[in-house]
Coordinates of C-alpha atoms in Angstrom, one line a residue:
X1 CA 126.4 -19.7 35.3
X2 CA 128.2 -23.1 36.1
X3 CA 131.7 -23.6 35.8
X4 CA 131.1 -26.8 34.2
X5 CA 129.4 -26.3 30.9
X6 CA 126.5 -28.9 29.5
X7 CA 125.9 -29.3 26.0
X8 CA 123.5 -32.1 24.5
X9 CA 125.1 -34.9 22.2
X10 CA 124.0 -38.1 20.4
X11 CA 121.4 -40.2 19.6
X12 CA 119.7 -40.8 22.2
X13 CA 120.4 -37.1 23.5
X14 CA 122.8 -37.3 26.2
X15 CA 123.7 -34.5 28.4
X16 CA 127.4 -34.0 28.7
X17 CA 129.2 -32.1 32.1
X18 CA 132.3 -31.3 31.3
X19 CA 133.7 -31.2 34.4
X20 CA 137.7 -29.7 35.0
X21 CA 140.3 -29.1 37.9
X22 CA 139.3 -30.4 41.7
X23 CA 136.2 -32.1 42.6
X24 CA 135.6 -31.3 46.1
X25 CA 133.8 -29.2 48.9
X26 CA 134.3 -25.7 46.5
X27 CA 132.3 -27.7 43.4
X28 CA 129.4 -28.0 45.4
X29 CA 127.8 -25.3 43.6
X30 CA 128.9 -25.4 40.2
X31 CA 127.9 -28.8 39.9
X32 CA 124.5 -28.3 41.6
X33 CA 124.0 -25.7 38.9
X34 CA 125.4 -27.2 35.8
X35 CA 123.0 -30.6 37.1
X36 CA 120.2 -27.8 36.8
X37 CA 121.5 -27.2 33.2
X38 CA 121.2 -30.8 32.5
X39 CA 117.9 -31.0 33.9
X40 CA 116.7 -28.3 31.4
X41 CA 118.2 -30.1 28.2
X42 CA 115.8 -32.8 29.1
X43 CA 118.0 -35.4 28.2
X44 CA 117.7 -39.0 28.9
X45 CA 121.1 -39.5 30.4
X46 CA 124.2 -37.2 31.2
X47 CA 128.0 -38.0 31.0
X48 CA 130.0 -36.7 33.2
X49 CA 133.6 -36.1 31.7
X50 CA 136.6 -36.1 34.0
X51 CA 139.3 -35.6 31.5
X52 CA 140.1 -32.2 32.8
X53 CA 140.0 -33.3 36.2
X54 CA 143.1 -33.4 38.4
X55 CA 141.7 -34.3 41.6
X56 CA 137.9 -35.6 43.3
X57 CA 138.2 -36.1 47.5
X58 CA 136.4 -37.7 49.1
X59 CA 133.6 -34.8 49.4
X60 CA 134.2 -35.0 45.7
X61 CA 132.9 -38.6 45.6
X62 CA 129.9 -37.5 47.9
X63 CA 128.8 -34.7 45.5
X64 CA 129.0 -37.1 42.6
X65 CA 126.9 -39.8 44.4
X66 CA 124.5 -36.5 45.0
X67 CA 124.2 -35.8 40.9
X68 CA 123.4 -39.9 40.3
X69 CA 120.6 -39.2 43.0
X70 CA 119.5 -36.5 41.1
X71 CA 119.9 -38.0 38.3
X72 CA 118.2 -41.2 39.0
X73 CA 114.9 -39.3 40.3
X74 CA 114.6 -37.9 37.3
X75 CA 114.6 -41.4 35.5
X76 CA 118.0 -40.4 33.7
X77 CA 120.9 -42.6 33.6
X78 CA 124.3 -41.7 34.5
X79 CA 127.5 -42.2 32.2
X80 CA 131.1 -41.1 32.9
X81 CA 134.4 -40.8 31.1
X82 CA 137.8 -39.6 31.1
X83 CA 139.0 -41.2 35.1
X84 CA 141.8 -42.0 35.6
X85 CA 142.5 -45.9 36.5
X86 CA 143.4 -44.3 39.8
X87 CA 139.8 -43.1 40.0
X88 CA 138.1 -46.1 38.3
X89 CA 139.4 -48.2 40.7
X90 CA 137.7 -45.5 43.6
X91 CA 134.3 -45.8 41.6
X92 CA 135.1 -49.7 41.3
X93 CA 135.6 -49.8 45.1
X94 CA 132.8 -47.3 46.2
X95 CA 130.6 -49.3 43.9
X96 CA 129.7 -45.9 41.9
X97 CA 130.7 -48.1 38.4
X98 CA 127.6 -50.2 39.9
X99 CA 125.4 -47.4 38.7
X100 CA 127.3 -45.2 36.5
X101 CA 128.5 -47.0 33.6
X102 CA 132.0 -46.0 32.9
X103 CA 133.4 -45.4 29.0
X104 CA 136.7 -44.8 28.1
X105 CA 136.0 -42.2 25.9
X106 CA 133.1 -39.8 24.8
X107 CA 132.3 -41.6 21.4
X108 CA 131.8 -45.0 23.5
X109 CA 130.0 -43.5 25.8
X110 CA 127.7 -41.5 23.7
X111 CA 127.2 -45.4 22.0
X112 CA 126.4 -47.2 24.9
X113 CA 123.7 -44.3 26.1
X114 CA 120.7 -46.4 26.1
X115 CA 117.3 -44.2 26.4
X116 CA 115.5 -44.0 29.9

């Protein structure tokens, strides 16, 4: 079982990762399989939720770029709340906010969730 649960929300149905404490080298696996858990909702996009996380490296950043990979093979979009500015400004500058639209909170991101 994944350390970061998924459960399905909205209209369109949108995925949501909760995810919680340090993104980096040791969530390789728990993100790989909560990703698999999204995969099975069959959901048209999933939202990852940082607002339990303390801390993403840079490994942390590479593992999220893997998940939008994923995610974009599968057709589904990619949505993400809950950063921090410090960490919207790393998405800004790594261009991730290119292609993971960022919300500042679950109900506006569950709005803007446009189906695939």
């Amino acid at each position: 079982m994944s350390r970061y649960p998924v459960h399905v929300e909205g209209e369109p149905p949108v995925a949501v990762m909760s995810l919680s404490g340090q993104v980096d080298r040791s969530a390789l696996d728990a993100l790989n399989a909560a990703y698999d858990d999204v995969d099975a909702t069959g959901a048209g996009s999933v939202l990852l939720d940082f607002h339990d996380v303390d801390y993403i490296n840079s490994t942390g950043i590479a593992l999220i770029v893997g998940i939008l990979g994923r995610a974009r093979a599968h057709g589904r979009s990619v949505l993400a709340t809950g950063l921090s500015e410090h960490y919207q400004h790393i998405f800004s500058i790594t261009r991730l906010s290119d292609f993971i639209a960022v919300f500042p909170d679950t109900p506006a991101a569950l709005a803007g969730a446009t189906p695939s």
